[in-house]
mmCIF file of the C-alpha atoms, coordinates in Angstrom:
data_MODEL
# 
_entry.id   MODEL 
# 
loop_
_atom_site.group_PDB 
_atom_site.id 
_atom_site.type_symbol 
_atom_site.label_atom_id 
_atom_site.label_alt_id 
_atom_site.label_comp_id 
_atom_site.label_asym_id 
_atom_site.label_entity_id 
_atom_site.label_seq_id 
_atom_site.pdbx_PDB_ins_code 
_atom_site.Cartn_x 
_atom_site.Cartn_y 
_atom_site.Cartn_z 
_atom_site.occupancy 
_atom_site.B_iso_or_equiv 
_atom_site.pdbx_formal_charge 
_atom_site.auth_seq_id 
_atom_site.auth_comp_id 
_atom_site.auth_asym_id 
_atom_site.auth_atom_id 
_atom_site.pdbx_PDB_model_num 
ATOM 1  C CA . UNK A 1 1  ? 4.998   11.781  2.876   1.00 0.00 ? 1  UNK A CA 1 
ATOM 2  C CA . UNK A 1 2  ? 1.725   12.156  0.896   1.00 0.00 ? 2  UNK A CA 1 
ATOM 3  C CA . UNK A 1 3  ? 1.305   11.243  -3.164  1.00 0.00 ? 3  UNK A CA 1 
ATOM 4  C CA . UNK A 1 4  ? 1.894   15.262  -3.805  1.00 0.00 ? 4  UNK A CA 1 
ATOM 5  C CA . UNK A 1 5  ? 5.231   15.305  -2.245  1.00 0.00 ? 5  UNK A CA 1 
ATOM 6  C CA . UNK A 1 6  ? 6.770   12.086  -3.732  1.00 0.00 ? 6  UNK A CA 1 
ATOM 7  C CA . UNK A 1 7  ? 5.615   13.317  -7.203  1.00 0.00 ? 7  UNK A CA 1 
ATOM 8  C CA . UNK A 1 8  ? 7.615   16.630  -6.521  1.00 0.00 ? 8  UNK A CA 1 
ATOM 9  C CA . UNK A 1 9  ? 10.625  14.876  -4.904  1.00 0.00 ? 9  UNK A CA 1 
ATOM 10 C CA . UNK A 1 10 ? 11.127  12.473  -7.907  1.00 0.00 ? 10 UNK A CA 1 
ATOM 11 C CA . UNK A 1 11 ? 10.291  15.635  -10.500 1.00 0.00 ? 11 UNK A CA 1 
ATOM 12 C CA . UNK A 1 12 ? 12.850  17.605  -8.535  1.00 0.00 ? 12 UNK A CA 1 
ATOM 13 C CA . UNK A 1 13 ? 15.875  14.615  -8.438  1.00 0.00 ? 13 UNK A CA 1 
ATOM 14 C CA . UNK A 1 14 ? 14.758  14.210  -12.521 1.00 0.00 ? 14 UNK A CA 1 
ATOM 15 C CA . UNK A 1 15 ? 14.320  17.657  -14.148 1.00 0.00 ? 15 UNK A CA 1 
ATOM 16 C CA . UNK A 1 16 ? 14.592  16.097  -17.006 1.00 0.00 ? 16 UNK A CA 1 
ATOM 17 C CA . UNK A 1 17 ? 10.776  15.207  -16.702 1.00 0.00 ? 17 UNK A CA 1 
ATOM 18 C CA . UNK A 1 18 ? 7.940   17.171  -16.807 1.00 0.00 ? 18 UNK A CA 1 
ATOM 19 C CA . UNK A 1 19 ? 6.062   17.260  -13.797 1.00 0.00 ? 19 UNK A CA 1 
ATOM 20 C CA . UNK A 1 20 ? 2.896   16.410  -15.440 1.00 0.00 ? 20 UNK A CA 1 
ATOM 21 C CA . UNK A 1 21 ? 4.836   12.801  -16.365 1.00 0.00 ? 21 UNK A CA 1 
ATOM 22 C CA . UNK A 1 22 ? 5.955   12.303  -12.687 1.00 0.00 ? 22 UNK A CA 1 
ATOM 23 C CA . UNK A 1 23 ? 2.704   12.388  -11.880 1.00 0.00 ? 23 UNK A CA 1 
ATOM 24 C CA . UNK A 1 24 ? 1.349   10.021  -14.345 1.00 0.00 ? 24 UNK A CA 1 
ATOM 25 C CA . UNK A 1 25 ? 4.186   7.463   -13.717 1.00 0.00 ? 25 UNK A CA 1 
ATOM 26 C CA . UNK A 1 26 ? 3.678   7.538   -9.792  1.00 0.00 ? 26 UNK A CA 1 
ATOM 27 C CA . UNK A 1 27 ? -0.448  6.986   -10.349 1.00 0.00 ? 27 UNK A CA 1 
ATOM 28 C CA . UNK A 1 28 ? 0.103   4.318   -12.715 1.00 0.00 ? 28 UNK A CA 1 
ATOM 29 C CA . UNK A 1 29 ? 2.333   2.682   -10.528 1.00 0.00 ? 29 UNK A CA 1 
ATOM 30 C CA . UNK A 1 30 ? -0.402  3.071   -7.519  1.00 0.00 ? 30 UNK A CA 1 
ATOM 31 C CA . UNK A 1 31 ? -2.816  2.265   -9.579  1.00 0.00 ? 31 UNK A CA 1 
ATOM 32 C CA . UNK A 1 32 ? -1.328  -1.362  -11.098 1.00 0.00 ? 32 UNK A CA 1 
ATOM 33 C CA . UNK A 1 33 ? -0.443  -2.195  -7.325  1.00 0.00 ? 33 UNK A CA 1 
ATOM 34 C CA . UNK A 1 34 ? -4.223  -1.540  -6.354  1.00 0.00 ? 34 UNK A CA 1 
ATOM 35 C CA . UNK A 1 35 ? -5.583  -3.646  -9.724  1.00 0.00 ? 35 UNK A CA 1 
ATOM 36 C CA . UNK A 1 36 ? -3.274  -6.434  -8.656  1.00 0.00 ? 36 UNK A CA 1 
ATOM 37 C CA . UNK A 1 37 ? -4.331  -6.520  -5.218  1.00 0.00 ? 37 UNK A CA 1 
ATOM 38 C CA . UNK A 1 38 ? -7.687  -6.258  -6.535  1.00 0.00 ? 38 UNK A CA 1 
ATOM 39 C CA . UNK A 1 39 ? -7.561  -9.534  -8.337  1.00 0.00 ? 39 UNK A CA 1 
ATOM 40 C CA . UNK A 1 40 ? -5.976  -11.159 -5.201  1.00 0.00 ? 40 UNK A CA 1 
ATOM 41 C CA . UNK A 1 41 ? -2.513  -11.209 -6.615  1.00 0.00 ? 41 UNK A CA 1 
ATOM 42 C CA . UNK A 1 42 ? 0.853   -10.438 -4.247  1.00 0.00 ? 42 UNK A CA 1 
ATOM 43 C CA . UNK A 1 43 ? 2.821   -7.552  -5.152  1.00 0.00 ? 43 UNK A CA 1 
ATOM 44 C CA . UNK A 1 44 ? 6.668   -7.807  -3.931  1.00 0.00 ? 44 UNK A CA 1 
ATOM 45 C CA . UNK A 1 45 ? 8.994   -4.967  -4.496  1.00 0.00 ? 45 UNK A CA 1 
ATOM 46 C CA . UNK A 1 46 ? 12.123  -6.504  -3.434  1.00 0.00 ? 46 UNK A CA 1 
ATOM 47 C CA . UNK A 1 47 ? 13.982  -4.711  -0.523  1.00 0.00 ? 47 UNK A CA 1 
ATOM 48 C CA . UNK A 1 48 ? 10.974  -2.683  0.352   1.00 0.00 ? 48 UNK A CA 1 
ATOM 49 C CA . UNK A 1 49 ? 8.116   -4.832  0.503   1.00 0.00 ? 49 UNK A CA 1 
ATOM 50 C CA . UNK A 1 50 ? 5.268   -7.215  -0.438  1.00 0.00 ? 50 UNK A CA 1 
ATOM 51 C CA . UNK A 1 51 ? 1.240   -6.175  -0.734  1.00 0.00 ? 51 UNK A CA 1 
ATOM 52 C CA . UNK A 1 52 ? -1.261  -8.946  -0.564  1.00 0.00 ? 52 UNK A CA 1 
ATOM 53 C CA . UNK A 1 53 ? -4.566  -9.546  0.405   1.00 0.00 ? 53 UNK A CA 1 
ATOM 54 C CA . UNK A 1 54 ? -5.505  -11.296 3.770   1.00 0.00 ? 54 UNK A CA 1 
ATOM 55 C CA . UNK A 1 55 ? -8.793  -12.788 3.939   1.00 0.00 ? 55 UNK A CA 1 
ATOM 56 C CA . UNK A 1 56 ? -10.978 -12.052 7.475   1.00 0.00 ? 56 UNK A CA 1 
ATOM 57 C CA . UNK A 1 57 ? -13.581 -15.098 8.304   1.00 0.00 ? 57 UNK A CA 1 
ATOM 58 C CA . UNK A 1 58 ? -16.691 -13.649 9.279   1.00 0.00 ? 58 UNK A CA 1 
ATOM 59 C CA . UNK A 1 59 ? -17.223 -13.785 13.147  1.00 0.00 ? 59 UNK A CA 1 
ATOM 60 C CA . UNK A 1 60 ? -19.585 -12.795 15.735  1.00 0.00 ? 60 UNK A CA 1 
ATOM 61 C CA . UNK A 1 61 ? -18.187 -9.309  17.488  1.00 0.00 ? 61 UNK A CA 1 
ATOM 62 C CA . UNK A 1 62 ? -19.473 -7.359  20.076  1.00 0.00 ? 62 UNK A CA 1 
ATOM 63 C CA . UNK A 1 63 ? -21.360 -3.281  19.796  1.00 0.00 ? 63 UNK A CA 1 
ATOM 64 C CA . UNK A 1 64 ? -18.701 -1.788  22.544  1.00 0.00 ? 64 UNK A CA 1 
ATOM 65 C CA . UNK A 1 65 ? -21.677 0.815   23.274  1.00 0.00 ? 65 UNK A CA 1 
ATOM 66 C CA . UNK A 1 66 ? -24.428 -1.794  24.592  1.00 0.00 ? 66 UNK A CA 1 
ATOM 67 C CA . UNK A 1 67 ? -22.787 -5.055  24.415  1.00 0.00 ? 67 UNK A CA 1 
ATOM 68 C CA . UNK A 1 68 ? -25.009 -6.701  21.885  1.00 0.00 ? 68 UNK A CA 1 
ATOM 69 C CA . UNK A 1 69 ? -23.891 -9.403  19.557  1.00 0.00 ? 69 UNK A CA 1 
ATOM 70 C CA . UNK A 1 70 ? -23.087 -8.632  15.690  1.00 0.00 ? 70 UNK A CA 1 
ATOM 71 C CA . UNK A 1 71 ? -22.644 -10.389 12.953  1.00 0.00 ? 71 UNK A CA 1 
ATOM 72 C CA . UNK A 1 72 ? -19.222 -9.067  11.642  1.00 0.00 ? 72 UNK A CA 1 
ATOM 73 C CA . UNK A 1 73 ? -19.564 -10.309 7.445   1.00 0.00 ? 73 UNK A CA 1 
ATOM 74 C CA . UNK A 1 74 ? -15.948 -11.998 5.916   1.00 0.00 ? 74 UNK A CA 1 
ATOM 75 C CA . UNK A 1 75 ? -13.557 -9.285  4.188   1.00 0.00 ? 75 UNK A CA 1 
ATOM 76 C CA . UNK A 1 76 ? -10.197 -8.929  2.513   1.00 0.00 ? 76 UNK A CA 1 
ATOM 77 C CA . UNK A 1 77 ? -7.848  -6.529  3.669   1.00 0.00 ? 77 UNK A CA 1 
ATOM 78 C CA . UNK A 1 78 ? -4.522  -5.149  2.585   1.00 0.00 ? 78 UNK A CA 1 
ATOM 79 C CA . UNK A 1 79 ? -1.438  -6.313  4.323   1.00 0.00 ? 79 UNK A CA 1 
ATOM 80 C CA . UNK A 1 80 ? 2.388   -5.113  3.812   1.00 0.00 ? 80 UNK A CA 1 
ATOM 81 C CA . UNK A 1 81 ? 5.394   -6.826  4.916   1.00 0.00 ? 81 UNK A CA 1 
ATOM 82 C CA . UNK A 1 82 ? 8.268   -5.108  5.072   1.00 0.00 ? 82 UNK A CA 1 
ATOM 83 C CA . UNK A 1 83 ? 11.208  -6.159  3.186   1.00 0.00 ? 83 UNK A CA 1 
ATOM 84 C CA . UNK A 1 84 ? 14.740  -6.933  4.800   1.00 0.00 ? 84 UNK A CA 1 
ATOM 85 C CA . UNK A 1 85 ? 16.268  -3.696  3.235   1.00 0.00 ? 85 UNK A CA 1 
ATOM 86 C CA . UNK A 1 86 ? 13.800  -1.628  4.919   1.00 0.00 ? 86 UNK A CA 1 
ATOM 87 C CA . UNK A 1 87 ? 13.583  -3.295  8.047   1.00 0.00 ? 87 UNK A CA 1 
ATOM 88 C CA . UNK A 1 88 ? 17.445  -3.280  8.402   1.00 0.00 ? 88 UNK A CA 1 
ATOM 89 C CA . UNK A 1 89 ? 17.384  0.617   7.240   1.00 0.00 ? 89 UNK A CA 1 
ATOM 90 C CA . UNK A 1 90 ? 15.177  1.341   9.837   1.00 0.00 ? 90 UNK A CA 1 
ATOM 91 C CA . UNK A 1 91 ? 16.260  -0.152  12.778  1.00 0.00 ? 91 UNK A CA 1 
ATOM 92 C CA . UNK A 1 92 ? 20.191  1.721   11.700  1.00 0.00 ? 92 UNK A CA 1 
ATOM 93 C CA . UNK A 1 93 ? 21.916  -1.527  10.240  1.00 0.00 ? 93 UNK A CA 1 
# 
């Protein structure tokens, strides 16, 4: 499911809302999760999941192509962990 589609499912299951508000509610949403993540904070959404930022050391890898050594430089990533709801939903329980 892309951005597009969830703002249409949730305007279709509320037609009480304008589509134009969907839309604004799901970036908002998207876009608070990003600004919190952003300034290193956790974001848990209880029975679906938790955001947070992992940090990466910095390391030596490896050019597959010719073999030679490069400096990889430290970085933060996103990581998601699934929630117990959502694990249990999708393995059938």
């Amino acid at each position: 499911m892309i951005r597009s589609e969830l703002i249409q499912k949730i305007a279709d299951e509320n037609p009480h809302l304008y589509q134009r508000d969907v839309e604004k509610i799901v970036n908002t949403v998207f876009e608070e999760i990003t600004a919190a993540m952003s300034r290193g904070d956790r974001v848990e959404l209880r029975g679906f999941g938790a955001f947070s930022v992992k940090k990466r050391d910095a390391r030596v890898g490896r050019n597959p192509r010719t073999g030679e050594s490069v400096e990889v430089e430290e970085k933060h990533v996103p990581f998601f962990k699934t929630g117990k709801l959502l694990r249990d939903r999708l393995n059938g329980k």
